[in-house]
């Protein structure tokens, strides 16, 4: 097994000890971690969003902090602030919960735009500014933000500029009947995180990030661009995906191929990741919104209209070997 695939499998198996039936979500979170991108998890309460974030952080030995977003949360509550130390007679900075590797921003859409903008700076620049002083955040830095798609009272919708900063948007969904029974048997009377130990370290993560630099053949790259551009021409969409979305899909597909042990990207990776990468970056028209059509499902429809490259997989692999 390829080194990248082996490390990814080790992480997935460890997380599966605590989180049952979320293999595809774990793989997507690992893609985001390798790309140093952020993830928006939009799902109902109780499906395991917090547990998944904690399991990922613990499996990597990373610092984890959970922030419960509320309307009265201030920017200084997450970035930190300067306080007066009576012993030294000087002001000193006390870092906020953003100074960790994995941040669970729970119900992010309940915070005011002012607090959301402070988080946006951290997500985009990997830094925070408090009392006029800018400080770098630890690396890696991954924000896992959640929002409840059902309860909208007292929420502040995320602006398009902030949505565009998320590499992926995903939903965990309810478990199957067999998975729900397994959850009862395994964690009904025990803390699923109690025995979870780190299985990868910073060096392993660096190797995964290096392994993600795989080749993308010209035909696949043109196909990726055609998929993104097709969102700009789709009737019913006010705004299609931007060039930043193209870069996000390019990085994510290369990371996914590397984690799966291949040295080249297939068109299948583009088709698989397009809904998660592009769905939250398009703006629906009024008619589409009235039909309550899911943006990710709409992106899947768009992808099906774009011709797939006619070259076969051996040609993509040969291009990858020439690139290496």
XYZ file of N, CA, C and O in Angstrom, residues 104-244:
564
model
N -13.847 23.715 16.507
C -15.234 23.408 16.196
C -16.048 24.665 16.475
O -16.264 25.038 17.626
N -16.462 25.341 15.400
C -17.294 26.543 15.525
C -18.750 26.108 15.464
O -19.341 26.014 14.387
N -19.326 25.832 16.623
C -20.662 25.249 16.700
C -21.734 26.309 16.473
O -21.739 27.349 17.122
N -22.644 26.019 15.542
C -23.728 26.927 15.171
C -23.172 28.312 14.819
O -23.562 29.329 15.398
N -22.310 28.319 13.838
C -21.599 29.543 13.460
C -22.556 30.644 13.035
O -22.268 31.835 13.228
N -23.698 30.280 12.468
C -24.621 31.300 11.976
C -25.415 31.984 13.088
O -26.269 32.831 12.809
N -25.152 31.638 14.358
C -25.798 32.347 15.471
C -24.980 33.556 15.928
O -25.463 34.360 16.739
N -23.753 33.683 15.440
C -22.923 34.828 15.821
C -23.256 36.036 14.945
O -23.714 35.895 13.808
N -23.001 37.216 15.480
C -23.240 38.441 14.721
C -22.193 38.577 13.622
O -21.115 37.978 13.684
N -22.487 39.379 12.583
C -21.512 39.574 11.501
C -20.150 40.062 11.993
O -19.121 39.723 11.415
N -20.142 40.841 13.073
C -18.867 41.352 13.587
C -17.987 40.207 14.083
O -16.773 40.176 13.812
N -18.563 39.269 14.796
C -17.798 38.124 15.280
C -17.437 37.195 14.135
O -16.338 36.634 14.095
N -18.346 37.040 13.180
C -18.051 36.213 12.011
C -16.871 36.780 11.221
O -16.059 36.031 10.675
N -16.756 38.104 11.163
C -15.638 38.707 10.426
C -14.307 38.428 11.112
O -13.276 38.271 10.450
N -14.307 38.359 12.453
C -13.076 38.007 13.166
C -12.676 36.575 12.849
O -11.490 36.267 12.670
N -13.658 35.695 12.762
C -13.364 34.312 12.386
C -12.894 34.237 10.940
O -12.005 33.445 10.612
N -13.457 35.079 10.083
C -13.061 35.085 8.672
C -11.586 35.422 8.515
O -10.875 34.811 7.708
N -11.103 36.391 9.288
C -9.676 36.729 9.225
C -8.819 35.536 9.629
O -7.807 35.232 8.989
N -9.237 34.846 10.673
C -8.481 33.671 11.122
C -8.480 32.583 10.054
O -7.459 31.937 9.801
N -9.619 32.358 9.400
C -9.721 31.328 8.381
C -8.883 31.657 7.153
O -8.205 30.791 6.596
N -8.931 32.898 6.730
C -8.269 33.283 5.489
C -6.782 33.569 5.690
O -5.940 33.142 4.898
N -6.443 34.298 6.751
C -5.069 34.754 6.940
C -4.272 33.910 7.927
O -3.068 34.098 8.069
N -4.945 32.986 8.643
C -4.288 32.199 9.700
C -3.652 33.119 10.738
O -2.542 32.912 11.215
N -4.379 34.191 11.076
C -3.903 35.141 12.071
C -5.099 35.832 12.698
O -6.211 35.788 12.169
N -4.885 36.437 13.866
C -5.929 37.230 14.512
C -5.346 38.583 14.879
O -4.126 38.721 15.082
N -6.218 39.571 14.939
C -5.808 40.909 15.341
C -6.604 41.300 16.578
O -7.843 41.288 16.558
N -5.891 41.619 17.647
C -6.525 42.014 18.901
C -5.815 43.246 19.433
O -4.584 43.259 19.569
N -6.596 44.274 19.717
C -6.038 45.544 20.228
C -4.936 46.071 19.323
O -3.919 46.588 19.778
N -5.136 45.939 18.022
C -4.194 46.470 17.049
C -2.956 45.630 16.837
O -2.079 46.016 16.057
N -2.848 44.490 17.494
C -1.677 43.619 17.361
C -2.100 42.353 16.616
O -3.100 41.721 16.958
N -1.314 41.989 15.593
C -1.611 40.803 14.795
C -0.715 39.653 15.228
O 0.497 39.814 15.361
N -1.335 38.501 15.440
C -0.590 37.313 15.889
C -0.949 36.125 15.006
O -2.115 35.957 14.625
N 0.067 35.315 14.681
C -0.150 34.142 13.854
C -0.778 33.017 14.667
O -0.505 32.864 15.863
N -1.597 32.214 14.009
C -2.231 31.062 14.639
C -1.370 29.820 14.432
O -0.544 29.774 13.502
N -1.519 28.803 15.268
C -0.715 27.589 15.117
C -1.067 26.859 13.818
O -2.181 26.984 13.301
N -0.119 26.129 13.279
C -0.351 25.309 12.091
C -0.179 23.855 12.439
O 0.699 23.521 13.223
N -0.992 22.959 11.878
C -2.107 23.259 10.982
C -3.259 23.923 11.719
O -3.378 23.824 12.939
N -4.115 24.582 10.944
C -5.262 25.278 11.520
C -6.487 24.923 10.696
O -6.549 25.209 9.499
N -7.444 24.253 11.319
C -8.629 23.759 10.622
C -9.875 24.174 11.387
O -9.997 23.894 12.584
N -10.786 24.854 10.697
C -12.073 25.235 11.288
C -13.142 24.282 10.768
O -13.334 24.143 9.550
N -13.816 23.612 11.698
C -14.983 22.794 11.379
C -16.194 23.544 11.917
O -16.421 23.571 13.129
N -16.922 24.187 11.031
C -18.070 24.992 11.443
C -19.352 24.210 11.207
O -19.477 23.481 10.226
N -20.301 24.346 12.129
C -21.581 23.660 11.976
C -22.704 24.684 11.958
O -22.597 25.776 12.520
N -23.770 24.318 11.264
C -24.993 25.099 11.351
C -26.179 24.170 11.156
O -26.109 23.179 10.439
N -27.262 24.516 11.845
C -28.482 23.729 11.815
C -29.346 24.225 10.661
O -29.764 25.384 10.656
N -29.627 23.380 9.656
C -30.412 23.846 8.503
C -31.898 23.994 8.788
O -32.639 24.526 7.966
N -32.347 23.521 9.960
C -33.774 23.546 10.273
C -34.149 24.784 11.069
O -35.053 25.533 10.715
N -33.439 25.019 12.180
C -33.790 26.117 13.091
C -33.094 27.395 12.641
O -31.870 27.522 12.724
N -33.870 28.358 12.170
C -33.305 29.590 11.620
C -33.595 30.818 12.481
O -33.084 31.902 12.209
N -34.399 30.676 13.527
C -34.717 31.814 14.382
C -33.479 32.257 15.146
O -32.770 31.447 15.746
N -33.195 33.562 15.119
C -32.049 34.093 15.839
C -30.721 33.807 15.182
O -29.690 33.774 15.856
N -30.726 33.603 13.870
C -29.475 33.318 13.162
C -29.119 34.473 12.234
O -29.973 35.282 11.863
N -27.839 34.524 11.853
C -27.323 35.518 10.920
C -26.702 34.743 9.751
O -25.629 34.166 9.911
N -27.368 34.684 8.612
C -26.857 33.883 7.486
C -25.424 34.266 7.132
O -25.054 35.443 7.141
N -24.616 33.271 6.822
C -23.233 33.528 6.459
C -23.169 34.242 5.117
O -23.823 33.817 4.152
N -22.402 35.310 5.024
C -22.271 36.003 3.735
C -21.503 35.140 2.730
O -20.746 34.243 3.101
N -21.717 35.433 1.450
C -21.063 34.654 0.395
C -19.543 34.689 0.519
O -18.864 33.698 0.233
N -18.991 35.825 0.969
C -17.536 35.938 1.100
C -16.999 34.940 2.115
O -15.905 34.392 1.942
N -17.772 34.687 3.175
C -17.313 33.727 4.180
C -17.570 32.298 3.734
O -16.738 31.413 3.962
N -18.685 32.046 3.091
C -18.942 30.708 2.567
C -17.848 30.283 1.595
O -17.447 29.125 1.558
N -17.356 31.245 0.829
C -16.332 30.951 -0.170
C -15.015 30.543 0.469
O -14.145 29.977 -0.200
N -14.829 30.828 1.746
C -13.587 30.468 2.445
C -13.586 29.027 2.916
O -12.551 28.531 3.353
N -14.726 28.356 2.855
C -14.777 26.952 3.239
C -14.395 26.088 2.038
O -14.987 26.222 0.964
N -13.435 25.220 2.235
C -13.030 24.327 1.151
C -14.167 23.378 0.793
O -14.443 23.140 -0.391
N -14.852 22.836 1.804
C -15.894 21.836 1.586
C -17.118 22.143 2.435
O -17.003 22.728 3.515
N -18.265 21.735 1.943
C -19.470 21.686 2.775
C -20.023 20.273 2.683
O -20.148 19.721 1.588
N -20.353 19.698 3.820
C -20.861 18.335 3.811
C -21.944 18.168 4.857
O -22.104 18.990 5.757
N -22.696 17.089 4.704
C -23.719 16.699 5.673
C -23.434 15.274 6.106
O -23.102 14.425 5.280
N -23.542 15.008 7.400
C -23.263 13.663 7.904
C -24.438 12.719 7.682
O -24.258 11.552 7.368
N -25.647 13.211 7.843
C -26.816 12.371 7.650
C -27.040 11.416 8.809
O -26.170 11.198 9.658
N -28.242 10.838 8.844
C -28.563 9.864 9.874
C -27.883 8.532 9.564
O -27.699 8.176 8.393
N -27.514 7.769 10.585
C -26.925 6.454 10.344
C -27.983 5.468 9.860
O -29.191 5.674 10.050
N -27.512 4.381 9.250
C -28.422 3.307 8.880
C -28.874 2.578 10.146
O -28.342 2.797 11.238
N -29.850 1.682 9.997
C -30.340 0.939 11.157
C -29.242 0.099 11.782
O -29.093 0.051 13.016
N -28.422 -0.549 10.935
C -27.334 -1.377 11.456
C -26.290 -0.521 12.160
O -25.766 -0.901 13.222
N -25.992 0.653 11.599
C -25.016 1.543 12.225
C -25.532 2.088 13.549
O -24.779 2.213 14.513
N -26.836 2.369 13.607
C -27.397 2.903 14.854
C -27.380 1.845 15.959
O -27.118 2.154 17.130
N -27.612 0.592 15.595
C -27.505 -0.486 16.585
C -26.067 -0.631 17.058
O -25.816 -0.843 18.253
N -25.113 -0.511 16.119
C -23.699 -0.599 16.495
C -23.308 0.536 17.433
O -22.498 0.353 18.350
N -23.892 1.709 17.223
C -23.618 2.846 18.113
C -24.100 2.524 19.529
O -23.402 2.781 20.519
N -25.283 1.951 19.644
C -25.823 1.611 20.969
C -24.941 0.583 21.677
O -24.681 0.687 22.882
N -24.473 -0.418 20.926
C -23.668 -1.477 21.531
C -22.279 -0.981 21.933
O -21.743 -1.378 22.965
N -21.703 -0.103 21.097
C -20.316 0.285 21.338
C -20.176 1.436 22.313
O -19.272 1.440 23.154
N -21.032 2.423 22.214
C -20.826 3.633 23.021
C -22.010 3.937 23.921
O -22.077 5.016 24.512
N -22.946 3.011 24.054
C -24.104 3.273 24.901
C -23.751 3.478 26.358
O -24.400 4.252 27.066
N -22.718 2.785 26.834
C -22.344 2.867 28.250
C -20.905 3.349 28.460
O -20.348 3.168 29.535
N -20.286 3.924 27.427
C -18.882 4.326 27.548
C -18.623 5.564 26.713
O -19.343 5.858 25.758
N -17.589 6.293 27.098
C -17.142 7.455 26.332
C -16.362 6.956 25.122
O -15.309 6.324 25.275
N -16.821 7.206 23.890
C -16.126 6.678 22.713
C -14.730 7.249 22.503
O -13.927 6.679 21.777
N -14.449 8.379 23.172
C -13.134 9.008 23.006
C -12.142 8.604 24.099
O -10.966 8.948 24.017
N -12.612 7.890 25.106
C -11.784 7.628 26.287
C -10.519 6.855 25.942
O -9.463 7.101 26.536
N -10.607 5.922 25.022
C -9.450 5.079 24.699
C -8.792 5.462 23.380
O -7.926 4.731 22.894
N -9.192 6.595 22.813
C -8.645 6.998 21.516
C -7.278 7.646 21.710
O -7.136 8.612 22.464
N -6.268 7.114 21.040
C -4.902 7.623 21.140
C -4.448 8.177 19.790
O -4.941 7.754 18.738
N -3.489 9.116 19.783
C -2.958 9.622 18.512
C -2.286 8.503 17.711
O -1.556 7.684 18.275
N -2.556 8.468 16.416
C -1.940 7.464 15.543
C -1.060 8.105 14.478
O -0.280 7.418 13.823
N -1.189 9.423 14.289
C -0.324 10.161 13.368
C 0.245 11.363 14.101
O -0.374 11.883 15.031
N 1.411 11.798 13.666
C 2.022 12.976 14.270
C 2.255 14.038 13.201
O 1.842 13.881 12.043
N 2.927 15.129 13.579
C 3.158 16.237 12.650
C 3.976 15.798 11.438
O 3.735 16.256 10.312
N 4.923 14.891 11.654
C 5.736 14.399 10.545
C 4.891 13.594 9.562
O 5.048 13.713 8.348
N 3.977 12.781 10.086
C 3.077 12.018 9.221
C 2.182 12.956 8.418
O 1.940 12.732 7.225
N 1.681 13.996 9.069
C 0.829 14.949 8.372
C 1.602 15.660 7.267
O 1.072 15.892 6.174
N 2.859 15.997 7.535
C 3.691 16.627 6.509
C 3.884 15.690 5.314
O 3.880 16.124 4.156
N 4.040 14.385 5.582
C 4.179 13.422 4.496
C 2.886 13.319 3.684
O 2.927 13.201 2.456
N 1.755 13.377 4.375
C 0.482 13.354 3.670
C 0.321 14.583 2.778
O -0.155 14.485 1.637
N 0.730 15.740 3.286
C 0.627 16.957 2.491
C 1.551 16.907 1.280
O 1.202 17.377 0.192
N 2.723 16.316 1.462
C 3.638 16.162 0.338
C 3.079 15.167 -0.681
O 3.196 15.366 -1.889
N 2.459 14.102 -0.167
C 1.908 13.070 -1.049
C 0.736 13.605 -1.858
O 0.400 13.049 -2.915
N 0.106 14.673 -1.393
C -1.051 15.231 -2.092
C -0.670 15.995 -3.345
O -1.549 16.374 -4.128
N 0.608 16.220 -3.566
C 1.048 16.973 -4.752
C 1.147 16.035 -5.950
O 2.222 15.823 -6.511
N 0.028 15.457 -6.348
C 0.027 14.498 -7.448
C -0.241 15.219 -8.762
O -0.645 16.377 -8.792
N -0.033 14.482 -9.845
C -0.164 15.084 -11.176
C -1.620 15.090 -11.631
O -2.383 14.177 -11.330
N -1.970 16.137 -12.379
C -3.268 16.200 -13.042
C -3.019 16.391 -14.531
O -2.404 17.380 -14.949
N -3.467 15.435 -15.323
C -3.271 15.492 -16.774
C -3.999 16.697 -17.358
O -4.978 17.197 -16.793
N -3.513 17.162 -18.498
C -4.118 18.330 -19.145
C -5.602 18.125 -19.397
O -6.411 19.041 -19.206
N -5.974 16.910 -19.836
C -7.383 16.637 -20.142
C -8.254 16.725 -18.892
O -9.381 17.241 -18.941
N -7.739 16.234 -17.760
C -8.511 16.293 -16.512
C -8.601 17.723 -16.015
O -9.647 18.156 -15.513
N -7.519 18.479 -16.156
C -7.547 19.884 -15.725
C -8.555 20.685 -16.560
O -9.310 21.500 -16.025
N -8.585 20.436 -17.858
C -9.566 21.116 -18.709
C -10.990 20.717 -18.328
O -11.915 21.545 -18.363
N -11.157 19.446 -17.965
C -12.469 18.970 -17.529
C -12.890 19.673 -16.237
O -14.046 20.096 -16.100
N -11.972 19.816 -15.304
C -12.263 20.507 -14.039
C -12.699 21.946 -14.313
O -13.701 22.417 -13.742
N -11.977 22.638 -15.178
C -12.333 24.026 -15.495
C -13.700 24.088 -16.165
O -14.509 24.980 -15.879
N -13.985 23.119 -17.034
C -15.276 23.102 -17.722
C -16.418 22.899 -16.738
O -17.497 23.503 -16.885
N -16.208 22.063 -15.712
C -17.234 21.844 -14.695
C -17.516 23.141 -13.942
O -18.679 23.517 -13.726
N -16.464 23.847 -13.536
C -16.657 25.101 -12.794
C -17.328 26.143 -13.676
O -18.268 26.831 -13.244
N -16.901 26.250 -14.901
C -17.475 27.255 -15.805
C -18.934 26.947 -16.131
O -19.732 27.865 -16.374
N -19.290 25.668 -16.107
C -20.679 25.303 -16.393
C -21.632 25.845 -15.338
O -22.809 26.097 -15.631
N -21.143 26.054 -14.112
C -22.010 26.621 -13.073
C -22.338 28.079 -13.366
O -23.356 28.592 -12.890
N -21.499 28.734 -14.133
C -21.736 30.150 -14.452
C -22.734 30.313 -15.594
O -23.205 31.429 -15.847
N -23.017 29.240 -16.302
C -23.917 29.302 -17.455
C -25.237 28.594 -17.190
O -26.098 28.513 -18.062
N -25.423 28.074 -15.989
C -26.617 27.306 -15.672
C -27.803 28.228 -15.425
O -27.741 29.118 -14.561
N -28.902 28.058 -16.144
C -30.110 28.849 -15.846
C -30.594 28.570 -14.427
O -30.560 27.437 -13.956
N -31.029 29.593 -13.764
C -31.502 29.438 -12.396
C -30.472 29.785 -11.355
O -30.805 29.880 -10.171
N -29.222 29.973 -11.781
C -28.171 30.388 -10.857
C -27.873 31.861 -11.074
O -27.593 32.294 -12.195
N -27.922 32.636 -9.992
C -27.587 34.059 -10.079
C -26.086 34.240 -10.238
O -25.619 35.119 -10.962
N -25.326 33.391 -9.561
C -23.870 33.498 -9.585
C -23.265 32.103 -9.550
O -23.676 31.266 -8.740
N -22.310 31.853 -10.452
C -21.633 30.566 -10.477
C -20.383 30.574 -9.615
O -20.079 31.554 -8.935
N -19.672 29.474 -9.657
C -18.453 29.337 -8.848
C -17.338 30.207 -9.412
O -17.202 30.371 -10.626
N -16.515 30.742 -8.512
C -15.455 31.679 -8.875
C -14.152 30.941 -9.177
O -14.040 29.730 -8.945
N -13.132 31.649 -9.678
C -11.808 31.019 -9.847
C -11.244 30.474 -8.538
O -10.478 29.507 -8.559
N -11.607 31.070 -7.389
C -11.178 30.493 -6.116
C -11.752 29.084 -5.956
O -11.108 28.195 -5.393
